[in-house]
XYZ file of C-alpha atoms in Angstrom:
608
model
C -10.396 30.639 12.114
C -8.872 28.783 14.889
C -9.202 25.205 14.839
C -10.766 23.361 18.105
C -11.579 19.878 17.903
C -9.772 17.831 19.761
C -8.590 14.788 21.073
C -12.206 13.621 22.522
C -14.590 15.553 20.184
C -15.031 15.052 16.970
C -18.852 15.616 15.699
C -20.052 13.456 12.979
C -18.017 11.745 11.208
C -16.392 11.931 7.673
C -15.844 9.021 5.585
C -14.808 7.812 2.441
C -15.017 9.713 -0.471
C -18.301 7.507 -1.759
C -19.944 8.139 1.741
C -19.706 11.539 1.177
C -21.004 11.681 -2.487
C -24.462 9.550 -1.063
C -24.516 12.042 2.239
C -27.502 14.032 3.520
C -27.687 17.579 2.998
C -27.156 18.229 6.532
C -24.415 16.798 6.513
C -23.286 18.457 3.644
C -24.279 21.772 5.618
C -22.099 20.912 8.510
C -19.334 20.463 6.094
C -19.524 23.561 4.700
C -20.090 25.302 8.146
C -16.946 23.704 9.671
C -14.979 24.747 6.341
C -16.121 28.258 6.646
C -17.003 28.143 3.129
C -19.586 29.912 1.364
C -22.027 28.055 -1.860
C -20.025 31.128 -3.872
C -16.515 29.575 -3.014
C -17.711 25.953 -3.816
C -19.243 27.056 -7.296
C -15.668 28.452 -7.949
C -13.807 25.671 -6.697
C -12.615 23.457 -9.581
C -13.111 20.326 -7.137
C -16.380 21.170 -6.877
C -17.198 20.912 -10.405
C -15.701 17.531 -10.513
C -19.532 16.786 -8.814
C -17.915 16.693 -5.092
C -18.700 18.296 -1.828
C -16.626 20.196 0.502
C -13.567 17.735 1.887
C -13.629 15.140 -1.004
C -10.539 16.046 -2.359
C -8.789 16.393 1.038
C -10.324 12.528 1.476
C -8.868 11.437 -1.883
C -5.656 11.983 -0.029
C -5.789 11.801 3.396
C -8.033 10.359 5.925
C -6.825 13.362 9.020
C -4.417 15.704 9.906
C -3.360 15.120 13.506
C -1.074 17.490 16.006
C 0.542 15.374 18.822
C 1.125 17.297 22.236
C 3.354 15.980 25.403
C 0.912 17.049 28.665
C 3.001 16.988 31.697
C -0.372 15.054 33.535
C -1.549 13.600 30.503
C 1.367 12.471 28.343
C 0.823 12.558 24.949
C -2.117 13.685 23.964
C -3.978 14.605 20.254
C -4.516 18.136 20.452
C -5.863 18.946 17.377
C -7.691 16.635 14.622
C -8.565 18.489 11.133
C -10.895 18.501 9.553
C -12.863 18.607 12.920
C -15.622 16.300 11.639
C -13.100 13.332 10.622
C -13.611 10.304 12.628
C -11.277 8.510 14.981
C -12.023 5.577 17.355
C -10.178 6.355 21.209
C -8.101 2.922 20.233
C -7.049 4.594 16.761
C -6.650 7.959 18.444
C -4.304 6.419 21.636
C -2.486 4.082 18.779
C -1.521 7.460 17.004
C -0.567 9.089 20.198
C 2.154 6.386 21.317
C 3.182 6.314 17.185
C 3.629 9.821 16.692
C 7.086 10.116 19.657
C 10.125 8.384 19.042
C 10.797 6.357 22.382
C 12.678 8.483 25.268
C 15.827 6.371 24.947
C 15.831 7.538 21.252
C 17.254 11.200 21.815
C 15.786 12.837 18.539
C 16.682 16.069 19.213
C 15.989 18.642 16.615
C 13.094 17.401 13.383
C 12.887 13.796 12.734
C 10.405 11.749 10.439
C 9.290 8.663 10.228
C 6.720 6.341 9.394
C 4.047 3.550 11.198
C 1.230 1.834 10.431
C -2.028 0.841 12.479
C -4.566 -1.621 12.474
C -8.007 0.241 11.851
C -10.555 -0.079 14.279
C -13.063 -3.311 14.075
C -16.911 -2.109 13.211
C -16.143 1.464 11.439
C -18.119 1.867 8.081
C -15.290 0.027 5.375
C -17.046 1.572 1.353
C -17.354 -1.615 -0.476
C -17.781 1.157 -3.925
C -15.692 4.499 -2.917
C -15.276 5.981 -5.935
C -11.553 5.699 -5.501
C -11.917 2.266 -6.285
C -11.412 3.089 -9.705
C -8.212 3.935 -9.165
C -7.141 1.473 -7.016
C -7.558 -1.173 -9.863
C -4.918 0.518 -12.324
C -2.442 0.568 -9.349
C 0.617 -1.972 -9.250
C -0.632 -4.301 -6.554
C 1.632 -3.420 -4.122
C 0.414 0.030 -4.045
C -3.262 -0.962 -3.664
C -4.887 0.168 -0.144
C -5.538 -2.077 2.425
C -8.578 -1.307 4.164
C -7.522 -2.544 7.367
C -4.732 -0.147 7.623
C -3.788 3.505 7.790
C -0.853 4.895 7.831
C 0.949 7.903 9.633
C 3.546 10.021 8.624
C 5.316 12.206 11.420
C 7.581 15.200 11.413
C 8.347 14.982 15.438
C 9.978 18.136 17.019
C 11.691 18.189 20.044
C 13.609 21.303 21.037
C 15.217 23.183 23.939
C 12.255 25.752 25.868
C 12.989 26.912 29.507
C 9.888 28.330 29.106
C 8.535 25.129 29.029
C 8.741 22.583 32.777
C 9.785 19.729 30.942
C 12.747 21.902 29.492
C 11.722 21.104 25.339
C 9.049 21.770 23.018
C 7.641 17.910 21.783
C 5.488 18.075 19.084
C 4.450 15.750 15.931
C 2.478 16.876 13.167
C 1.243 13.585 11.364
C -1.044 12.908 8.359
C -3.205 9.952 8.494
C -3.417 8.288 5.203
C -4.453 4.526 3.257
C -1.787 5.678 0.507
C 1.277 3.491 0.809
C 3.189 6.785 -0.708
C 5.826 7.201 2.355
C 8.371 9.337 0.019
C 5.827 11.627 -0.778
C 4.291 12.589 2.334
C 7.318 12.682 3.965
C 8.117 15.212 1.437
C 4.631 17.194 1.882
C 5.802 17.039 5.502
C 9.303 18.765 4.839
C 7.207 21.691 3.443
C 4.839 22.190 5.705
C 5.840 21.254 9.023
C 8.516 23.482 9.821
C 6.209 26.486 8.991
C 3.474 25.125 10.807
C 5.398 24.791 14.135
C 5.961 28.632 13.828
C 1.994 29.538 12.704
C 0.521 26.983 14.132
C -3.811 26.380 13.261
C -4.445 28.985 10.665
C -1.730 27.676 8.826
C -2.450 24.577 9.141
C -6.183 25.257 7.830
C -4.681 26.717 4.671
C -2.845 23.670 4.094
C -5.361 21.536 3.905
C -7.580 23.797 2.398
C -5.393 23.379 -0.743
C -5.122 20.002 -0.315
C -8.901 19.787 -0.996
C -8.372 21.111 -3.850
C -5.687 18.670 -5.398
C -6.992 16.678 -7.949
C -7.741 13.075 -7.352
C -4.747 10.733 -7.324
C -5.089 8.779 -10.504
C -2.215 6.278 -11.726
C -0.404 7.430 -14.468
C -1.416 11.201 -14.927
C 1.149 13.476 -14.270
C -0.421 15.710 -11.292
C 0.183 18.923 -10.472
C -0.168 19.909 -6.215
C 0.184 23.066 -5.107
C 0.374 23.457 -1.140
C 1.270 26.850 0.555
C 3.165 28.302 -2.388
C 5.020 25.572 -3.476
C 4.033 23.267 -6.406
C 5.118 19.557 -6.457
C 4.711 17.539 -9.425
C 4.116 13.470 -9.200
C 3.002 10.922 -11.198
C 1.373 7.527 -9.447
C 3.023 4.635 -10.839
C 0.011 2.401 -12.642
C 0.194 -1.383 -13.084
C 0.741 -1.438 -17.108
C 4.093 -0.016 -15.842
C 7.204 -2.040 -17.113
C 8.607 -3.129 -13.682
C 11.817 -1.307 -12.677
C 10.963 1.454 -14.538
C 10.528 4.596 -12.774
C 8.789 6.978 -15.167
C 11.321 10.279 -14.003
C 8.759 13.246 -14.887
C 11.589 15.689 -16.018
C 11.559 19.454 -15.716
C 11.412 19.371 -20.369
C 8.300 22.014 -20.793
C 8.557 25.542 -20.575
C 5.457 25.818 -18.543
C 6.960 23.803 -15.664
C 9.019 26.747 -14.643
C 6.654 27.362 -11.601
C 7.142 23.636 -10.466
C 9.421 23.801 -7.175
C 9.651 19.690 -6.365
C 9.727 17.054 -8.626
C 9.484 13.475 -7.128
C 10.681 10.623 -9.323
C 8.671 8.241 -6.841
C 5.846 8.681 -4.486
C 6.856 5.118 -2.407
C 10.056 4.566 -2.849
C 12.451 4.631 0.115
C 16.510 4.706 -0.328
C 17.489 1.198 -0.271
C 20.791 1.280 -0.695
C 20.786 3.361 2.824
C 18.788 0.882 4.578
C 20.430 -1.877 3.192
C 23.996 -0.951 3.526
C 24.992 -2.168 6.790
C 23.404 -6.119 5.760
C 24.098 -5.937 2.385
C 26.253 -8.532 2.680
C 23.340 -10.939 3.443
C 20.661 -8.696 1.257
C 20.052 -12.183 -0.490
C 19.211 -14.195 2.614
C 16.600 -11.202 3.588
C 15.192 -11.119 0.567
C 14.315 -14.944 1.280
C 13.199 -13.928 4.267
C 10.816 -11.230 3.330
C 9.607 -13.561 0.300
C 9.010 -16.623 2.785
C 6.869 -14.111 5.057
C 9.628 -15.115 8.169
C 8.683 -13.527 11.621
C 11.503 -10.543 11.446
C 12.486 -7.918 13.947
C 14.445 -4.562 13.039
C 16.033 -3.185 16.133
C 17.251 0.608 15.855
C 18.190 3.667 17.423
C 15.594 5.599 16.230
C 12.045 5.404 14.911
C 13.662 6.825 11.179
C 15.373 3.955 11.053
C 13.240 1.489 12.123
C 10.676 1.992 9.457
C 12.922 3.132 6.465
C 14.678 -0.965 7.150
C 11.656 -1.993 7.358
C 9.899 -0.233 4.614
C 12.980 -1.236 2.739
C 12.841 -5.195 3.516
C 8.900 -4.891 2.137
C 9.583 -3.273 -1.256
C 12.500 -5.618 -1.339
C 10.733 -8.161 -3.320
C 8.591 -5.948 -5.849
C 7.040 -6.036 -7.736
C 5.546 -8.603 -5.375
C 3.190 -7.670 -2.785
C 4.499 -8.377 0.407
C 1.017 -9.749 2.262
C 1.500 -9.973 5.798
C 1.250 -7.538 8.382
C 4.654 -5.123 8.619
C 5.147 -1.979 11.409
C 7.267 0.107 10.180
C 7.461 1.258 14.083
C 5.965 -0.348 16.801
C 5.808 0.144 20.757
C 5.143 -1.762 23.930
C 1.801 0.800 24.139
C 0.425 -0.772 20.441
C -3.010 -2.289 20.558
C -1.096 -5.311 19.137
C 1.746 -5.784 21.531
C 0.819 -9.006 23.472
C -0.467 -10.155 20.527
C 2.837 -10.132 18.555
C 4.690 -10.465 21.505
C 3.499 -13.858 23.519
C 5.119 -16.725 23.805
C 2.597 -19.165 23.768
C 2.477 -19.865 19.844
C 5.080 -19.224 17.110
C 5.825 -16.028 16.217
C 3.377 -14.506 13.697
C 4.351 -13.478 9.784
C 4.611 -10.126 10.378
C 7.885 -7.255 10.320
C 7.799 -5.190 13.273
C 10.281 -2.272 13.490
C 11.274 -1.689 17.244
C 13.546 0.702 19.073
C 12.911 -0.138 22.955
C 15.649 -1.963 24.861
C 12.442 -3.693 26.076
C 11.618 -5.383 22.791
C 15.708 -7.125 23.057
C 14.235 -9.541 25.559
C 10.318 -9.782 25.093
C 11.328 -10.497 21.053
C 14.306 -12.778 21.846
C 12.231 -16.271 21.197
C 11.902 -14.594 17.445
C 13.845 -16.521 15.030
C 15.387 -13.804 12.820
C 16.533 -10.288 14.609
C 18.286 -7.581 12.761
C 20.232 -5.397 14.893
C 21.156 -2.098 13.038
C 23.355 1.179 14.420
C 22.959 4.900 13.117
C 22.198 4.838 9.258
C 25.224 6.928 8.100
C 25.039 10.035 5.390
C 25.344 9.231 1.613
C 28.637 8.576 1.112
C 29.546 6.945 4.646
C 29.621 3.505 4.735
C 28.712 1.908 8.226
C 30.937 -1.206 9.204
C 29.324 -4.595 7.659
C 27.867 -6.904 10.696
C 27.962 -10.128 11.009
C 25.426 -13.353 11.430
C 25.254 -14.093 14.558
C 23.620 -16.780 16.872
C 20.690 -16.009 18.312
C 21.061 -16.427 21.500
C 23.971 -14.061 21.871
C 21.443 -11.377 21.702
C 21.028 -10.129 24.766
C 20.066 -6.836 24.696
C 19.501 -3.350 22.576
C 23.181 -2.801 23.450
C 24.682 -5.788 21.457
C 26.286 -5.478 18.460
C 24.919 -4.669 15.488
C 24.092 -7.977 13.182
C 21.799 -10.113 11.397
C 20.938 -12.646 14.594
C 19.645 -15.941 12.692
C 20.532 -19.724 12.404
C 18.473 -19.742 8.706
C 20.806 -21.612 6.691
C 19.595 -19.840 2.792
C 18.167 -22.088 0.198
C 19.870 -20.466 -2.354
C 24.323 -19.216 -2.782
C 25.224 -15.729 -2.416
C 25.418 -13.779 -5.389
C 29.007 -12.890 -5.053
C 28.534 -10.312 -8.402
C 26.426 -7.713 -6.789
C 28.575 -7.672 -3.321
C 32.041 -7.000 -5.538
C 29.414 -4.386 -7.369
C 28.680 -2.463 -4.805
C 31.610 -2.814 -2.963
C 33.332 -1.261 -6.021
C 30.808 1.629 -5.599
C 31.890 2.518 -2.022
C 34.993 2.113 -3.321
C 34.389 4.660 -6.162
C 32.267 6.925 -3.556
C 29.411 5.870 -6.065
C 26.173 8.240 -5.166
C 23.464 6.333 -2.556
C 20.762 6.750 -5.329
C 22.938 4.900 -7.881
C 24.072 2.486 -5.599
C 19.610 2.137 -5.199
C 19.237 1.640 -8.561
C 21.434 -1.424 -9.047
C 20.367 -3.298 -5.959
C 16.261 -2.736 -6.521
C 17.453 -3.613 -10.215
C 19.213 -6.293 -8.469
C 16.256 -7.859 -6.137
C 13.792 -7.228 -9.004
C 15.432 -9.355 -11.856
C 16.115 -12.482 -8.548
C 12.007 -11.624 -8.120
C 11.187 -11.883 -11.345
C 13.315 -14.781 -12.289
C 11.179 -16.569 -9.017
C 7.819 -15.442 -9.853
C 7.854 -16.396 -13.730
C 7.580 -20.425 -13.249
C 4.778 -20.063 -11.132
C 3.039 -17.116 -13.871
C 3.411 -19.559 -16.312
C 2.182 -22.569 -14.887
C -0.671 -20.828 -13.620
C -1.350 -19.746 -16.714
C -1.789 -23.321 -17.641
C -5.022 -23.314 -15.416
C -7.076 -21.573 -17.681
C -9.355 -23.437 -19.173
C -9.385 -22.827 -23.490
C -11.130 -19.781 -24.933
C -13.120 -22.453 -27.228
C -14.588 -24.258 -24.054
C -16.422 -21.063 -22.980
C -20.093 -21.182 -23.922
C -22.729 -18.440 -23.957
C -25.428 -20.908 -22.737
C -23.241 -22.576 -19.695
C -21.649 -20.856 -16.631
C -17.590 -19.395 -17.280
C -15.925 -23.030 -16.466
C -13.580 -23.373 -13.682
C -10.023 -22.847 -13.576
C -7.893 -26.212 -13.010
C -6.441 -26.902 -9.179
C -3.324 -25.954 -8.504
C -1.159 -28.695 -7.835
C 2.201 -28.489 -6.204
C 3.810 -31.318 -7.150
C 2.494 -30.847 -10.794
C 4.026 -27.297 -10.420
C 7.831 -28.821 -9.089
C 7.816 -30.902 -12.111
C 7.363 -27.724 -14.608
C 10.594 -26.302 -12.933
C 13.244 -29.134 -14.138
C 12.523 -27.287 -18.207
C 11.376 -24.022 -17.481
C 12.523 -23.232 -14.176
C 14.579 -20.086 -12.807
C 17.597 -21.415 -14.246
C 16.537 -19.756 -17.834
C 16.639 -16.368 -16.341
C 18.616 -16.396 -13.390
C 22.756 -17.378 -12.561
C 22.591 -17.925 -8.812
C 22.531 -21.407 -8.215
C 21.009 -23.550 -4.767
C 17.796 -25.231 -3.734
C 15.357 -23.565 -5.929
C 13.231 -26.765 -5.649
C 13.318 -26.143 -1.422
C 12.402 -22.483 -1.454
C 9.135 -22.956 -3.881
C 8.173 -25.612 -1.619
C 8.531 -23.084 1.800
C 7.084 -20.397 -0.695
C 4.258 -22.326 -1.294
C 3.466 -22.809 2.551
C 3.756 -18.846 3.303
C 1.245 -16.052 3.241
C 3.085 -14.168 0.037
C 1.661 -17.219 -2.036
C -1.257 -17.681 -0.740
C -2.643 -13.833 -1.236
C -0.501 -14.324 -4.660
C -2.248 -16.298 -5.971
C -5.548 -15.373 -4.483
C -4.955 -12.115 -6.678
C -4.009 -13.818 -9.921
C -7.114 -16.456 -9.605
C -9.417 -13.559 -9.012
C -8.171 -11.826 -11.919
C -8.474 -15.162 -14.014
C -11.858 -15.908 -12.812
C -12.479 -11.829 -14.010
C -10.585 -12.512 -17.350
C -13.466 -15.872 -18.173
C -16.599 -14.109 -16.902
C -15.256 -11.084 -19.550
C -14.812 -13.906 -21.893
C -18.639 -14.712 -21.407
C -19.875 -11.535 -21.733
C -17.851 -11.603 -25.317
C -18.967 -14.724 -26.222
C -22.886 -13.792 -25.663
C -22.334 -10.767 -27.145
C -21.878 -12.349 -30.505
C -24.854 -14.901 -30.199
C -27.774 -13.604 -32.210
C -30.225 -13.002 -28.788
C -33.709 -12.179 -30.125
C -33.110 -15.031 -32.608
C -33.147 -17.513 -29.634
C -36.107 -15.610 -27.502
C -38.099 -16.397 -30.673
C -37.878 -20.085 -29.857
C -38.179 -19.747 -26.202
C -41.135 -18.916 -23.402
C -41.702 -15.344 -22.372
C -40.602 -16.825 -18.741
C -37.362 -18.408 -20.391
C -36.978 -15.020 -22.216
C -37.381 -12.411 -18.563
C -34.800 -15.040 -16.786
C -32.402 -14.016 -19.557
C -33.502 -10.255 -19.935
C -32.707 -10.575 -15.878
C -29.238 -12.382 -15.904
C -28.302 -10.533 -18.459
C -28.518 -7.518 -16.186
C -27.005 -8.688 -13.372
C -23.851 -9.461 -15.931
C -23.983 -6.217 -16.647
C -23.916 -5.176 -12.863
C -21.101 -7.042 -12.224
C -19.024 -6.152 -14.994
C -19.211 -2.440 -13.599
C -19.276 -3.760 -9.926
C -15.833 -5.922 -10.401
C -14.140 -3.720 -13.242
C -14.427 -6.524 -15.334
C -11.585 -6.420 -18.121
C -14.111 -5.930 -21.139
C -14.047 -4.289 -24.295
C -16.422 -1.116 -23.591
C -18.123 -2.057 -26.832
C -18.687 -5.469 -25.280
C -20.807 -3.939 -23.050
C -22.609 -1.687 -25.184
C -23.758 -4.464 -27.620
C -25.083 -6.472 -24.377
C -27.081 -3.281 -23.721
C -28.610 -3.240 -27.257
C -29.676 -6.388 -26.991
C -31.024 -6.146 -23.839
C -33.194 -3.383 -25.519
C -34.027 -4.776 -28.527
C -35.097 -8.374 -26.562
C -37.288 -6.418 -23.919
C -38.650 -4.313 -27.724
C -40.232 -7.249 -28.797
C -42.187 -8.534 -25.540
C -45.879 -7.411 -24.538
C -46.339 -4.054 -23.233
C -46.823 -5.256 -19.852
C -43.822 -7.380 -19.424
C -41.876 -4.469 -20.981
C -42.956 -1.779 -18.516
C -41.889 -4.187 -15.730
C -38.343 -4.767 -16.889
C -37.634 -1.178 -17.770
C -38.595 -0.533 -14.718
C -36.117 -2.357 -13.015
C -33.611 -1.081 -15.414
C -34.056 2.015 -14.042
C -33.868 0.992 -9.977
């Protein structure tokens, strides 16, 4: 079946995956239609026993699958968007468009890939309860999606065709994704998007017909996806996972002989590759990243671009890094003037640029880095320099970190003379990885544990909660309370490198990192007491105190009891699943032993 839905018409619109569980059946119908399924194939389908409808599993995934044209009167143009029914606004679909082709001054001649990120269009539908929500909460919280984002991973071609007038073949094949997992759909890509330039639609259709049939992408399972003959094996990291550990799933069991491609990550990029021209001043980026600094990566190409950039964000995990980053980003972006004027500061945000252009609208930034052609493994690129800003004059100069941030803390001489002894040594890339994300981890760690602890210290005592009050607060956090924790227990106990500590909390404290930081941890302290109240009225003797009560007293408990209930499934809260099971007995046995009337009326709105 050949595929037609293009740029401007998409019917109807697919959503998340909880949209599509509470969907009409006509909907359903046109689902099936589009597919060119039959009820017979869907009763076979494995998915579909899972309780899901046609597309589900493709959504688990990915949001689209879009192909990229060059028109000769139209530019670039979206010339095919499957499934047909999947929903794009014109902004999201003209943001992809400009995304999806390396800028002309790039010369990618041949297959490149790369990686952006887009702002999702203001108004469309955002599931408050997908049922991938589930999942999200056992991911590492730099994994988590952001519903404000998608991502989009290209395989751009560009070729020689006199057949053609412009003289080359252009064409990107890009899936549209929330999953933060750039290594592995870059490696889905590597299988797929060769073929499909030769094939084209039908192909394509069969891809992501077995796509839809992946199974869902929980954290932690080892998952088994099989796309047009190949079958990749994966595991999602989770967040009980001991940090800078990446669990390798090895090729150990006979059965695994059909398994083409193992990944040892799904996210991770090579940093030694991205950092090797700065990693010299890898330290003072790593303050930058953490301090949420306005940065600019200039590069030749759009690979390069957002691998740095990619790079500089995972740099500090297992952090999340919580401002906005482009891992490419053009003069045609919906956000351009807005990251781009000059009549405020710079915004906290990375942007990943290869247009001469960007050398003089981004000049007023405060922190550029300027990088050349990432080398092979094995070839080491000439180390640049810090530089003065306002040398910078163009795409042209030099390559270099352009700055005048003085660091709060001294380099780390160790890990320069370690790595330098690698290059030396002609130590492997991936190796050379390992021991500087083992590197930024441990100086992340050593950071982050004064604050855990102190925080900590906000929660109120387990023997202050009481079944008959409201969870009480946690304390205010107070930064000067905080600075004097650090003289006893602060990095010093973990950590060699010596410098202002005291100064960088202080900016760290101002910056968007902490502030969604600890946003995170005092949500999942405020989650941790209301579990605590659950547990502590699970262990009161209920019907004991209805005895002594009103019936009105007695159907305002019967009621909040419920809603406790509710919002321990609602938020996930962390409770014992017996926890909730006692609450649910006594809920029955309280409602038992009122009249019949008042009984009928509270089962009934059990049950709605």
């Amino acid at each position: 079946m050949a595929l037609r839905g293009l740029a401007g018409s998409g019917p109807g619109s697919r959503g998340p995956l909880d949209e599509a569980v509470a969907a009409d059946k006509e909907r359903e119908a046109a689902a099936v239609v589009v597919a060119g399924a039959t009820p017979e194939d869907d009763e076979e389908d494995e998915g579909r026993s899972r309780g899901l409808l046609r597309w589900d599993g493709f959504s688990a995934w990915l949001h689209c699958v879009c192909v990229v044209g060059f028109d000769l009167e139209l530019g670039q143009a979206v010339e095919v968007i499957y499934p047909q029914h999947s929903k794009l606004t014109d902004k999201e679909k003209t943001n992809i468009c400009y995304l999806s082709f390396p800028d002309s001054n790039s010369g990618c001649l041949g297959d490149t890939q790369f990686c952006f990120r887009f702002r999702q269009s203001s108004g469309r539908r955002v599931s408050l309860h997908c049922l991938l929500d589930q999942f999200d909460k056992d991911l590492p919280v730099y994994l988590k999606k952001d519903p404000a984002y998608f991502y989009g991973y290209v395989y751009f071609r560009q070729v020689r065709d006199k057949t053609l007038k412009r003289g080359y073949f252009q064409k990107s094949l890009v899936l549209i994704s929330k999953l933060p997992y750039i290594h592995f759909f870059h490696t889905v890509l590597k299988q797929i998007a060769p073929e499909y330039f030769e094939k084209n639609e039908p192909y394509l259709e069969a891809a992501c017909n077995d796509v839809d049939r992946w199974p869902a992408p929980v954290p932690g399972k080892t998952l088994y996806l099989p796309i047009m003959g190949i079958v990749m094996k994966v595991r999602i990291p989770t967040c009980h996972d001991k940090p800078g550990t990446t669990q390798i799933v090895q090729l150990t069991q006979q059965g695994d002989a059909h398994i083409s491609v193992i990944l040892p990550t799904v996210h991770e990029v090579d940093l030694f590759r991205c950092f090797c021209p700065v990693f010299l001043h890898s330290q003072m980026l790593w303050e930058l990243v953490l301090l949420g600094e306005p940065l600019v990566v200039m590069a030749p190409s759009p690979s390069e671009s957002s691998e740095t950039v990619l790079a500089l964000v995972n740099c500090i995990s297992p952090l999340k890094y919580f401002s906005d980053f482009r891992p490419y980003f053009t003069i045609h972006d919906s956000e351009f003037k807005e990251y781009t004027t000059r009549t405020q500061a710079p915004p906290s945000v990375i942007l990943g640029v290869t247009n001469p252009f960007f050398a003089k609208t981004l000049q007023h930034w405060p922190h550029i880095i300027r990088i050349g052609d990432l080398k092979p493994a094995g070839e080491i690129p000439k180390q640049v320099k810090v530089k003065k800003l306002k040398n910078l004059k163009t795409l042209d100069s030099k390559p270099g970190v352009y700055t005048s941030y003085k660091p709060y803390l001294n380099r780390d001489e160790d890990i320069i003379k370690q790595l330098q002894k690698g290059i030396q040594q002609k130590r492997p890339s991936e190796a050379q990885s390992v021991i500087l994300r083992r590197y930024f981890l441990e100086l992340t760690q050593s950071f982050i544990i004064p604050l855990e602890r102190y925080v900590a210290s906000l929660m109120p005592l387990q023997k202050s909660i009481s079944p008959w009050k409201s969870p009480p607060q946690l304390r205010q956090f107070l930064p000067e309370e905080f600075m004097k924790t650090l003289e006893k227990t602060g990095p010093q106990l973990t950590s060699r490198i010596k410098g202002d500590w005291i100064g960088l909390y202080r900016h760290f404290l101002k910056s968007p990192n902490f502030d969604g930081w600890f946003k995170t941890r005092r949500k999942e302290m405020t989650q941790k007491l209301e579990a605590l109240h659950l547990e502590a009225l699970c262990e009161e003797d209920l019907l004991l105190w209805t005895q002594k009560h009103t019936e009105v007293e007695t159907v305002d408990l019967v009621l909040k009891l419920k809603n406790k209930l509710l919002q321990a499934d609602r938020e996930h809260l962390p409770v014992k699943p017996d926890t909730v099971e006692k609450l649910r007995t006594h809920i029955d046995a309280i409602i038992l032993a009122l009249p019949e009337d008042l009984q009928g009326i509270l089962l009934k709105t059990s049950m709605t």
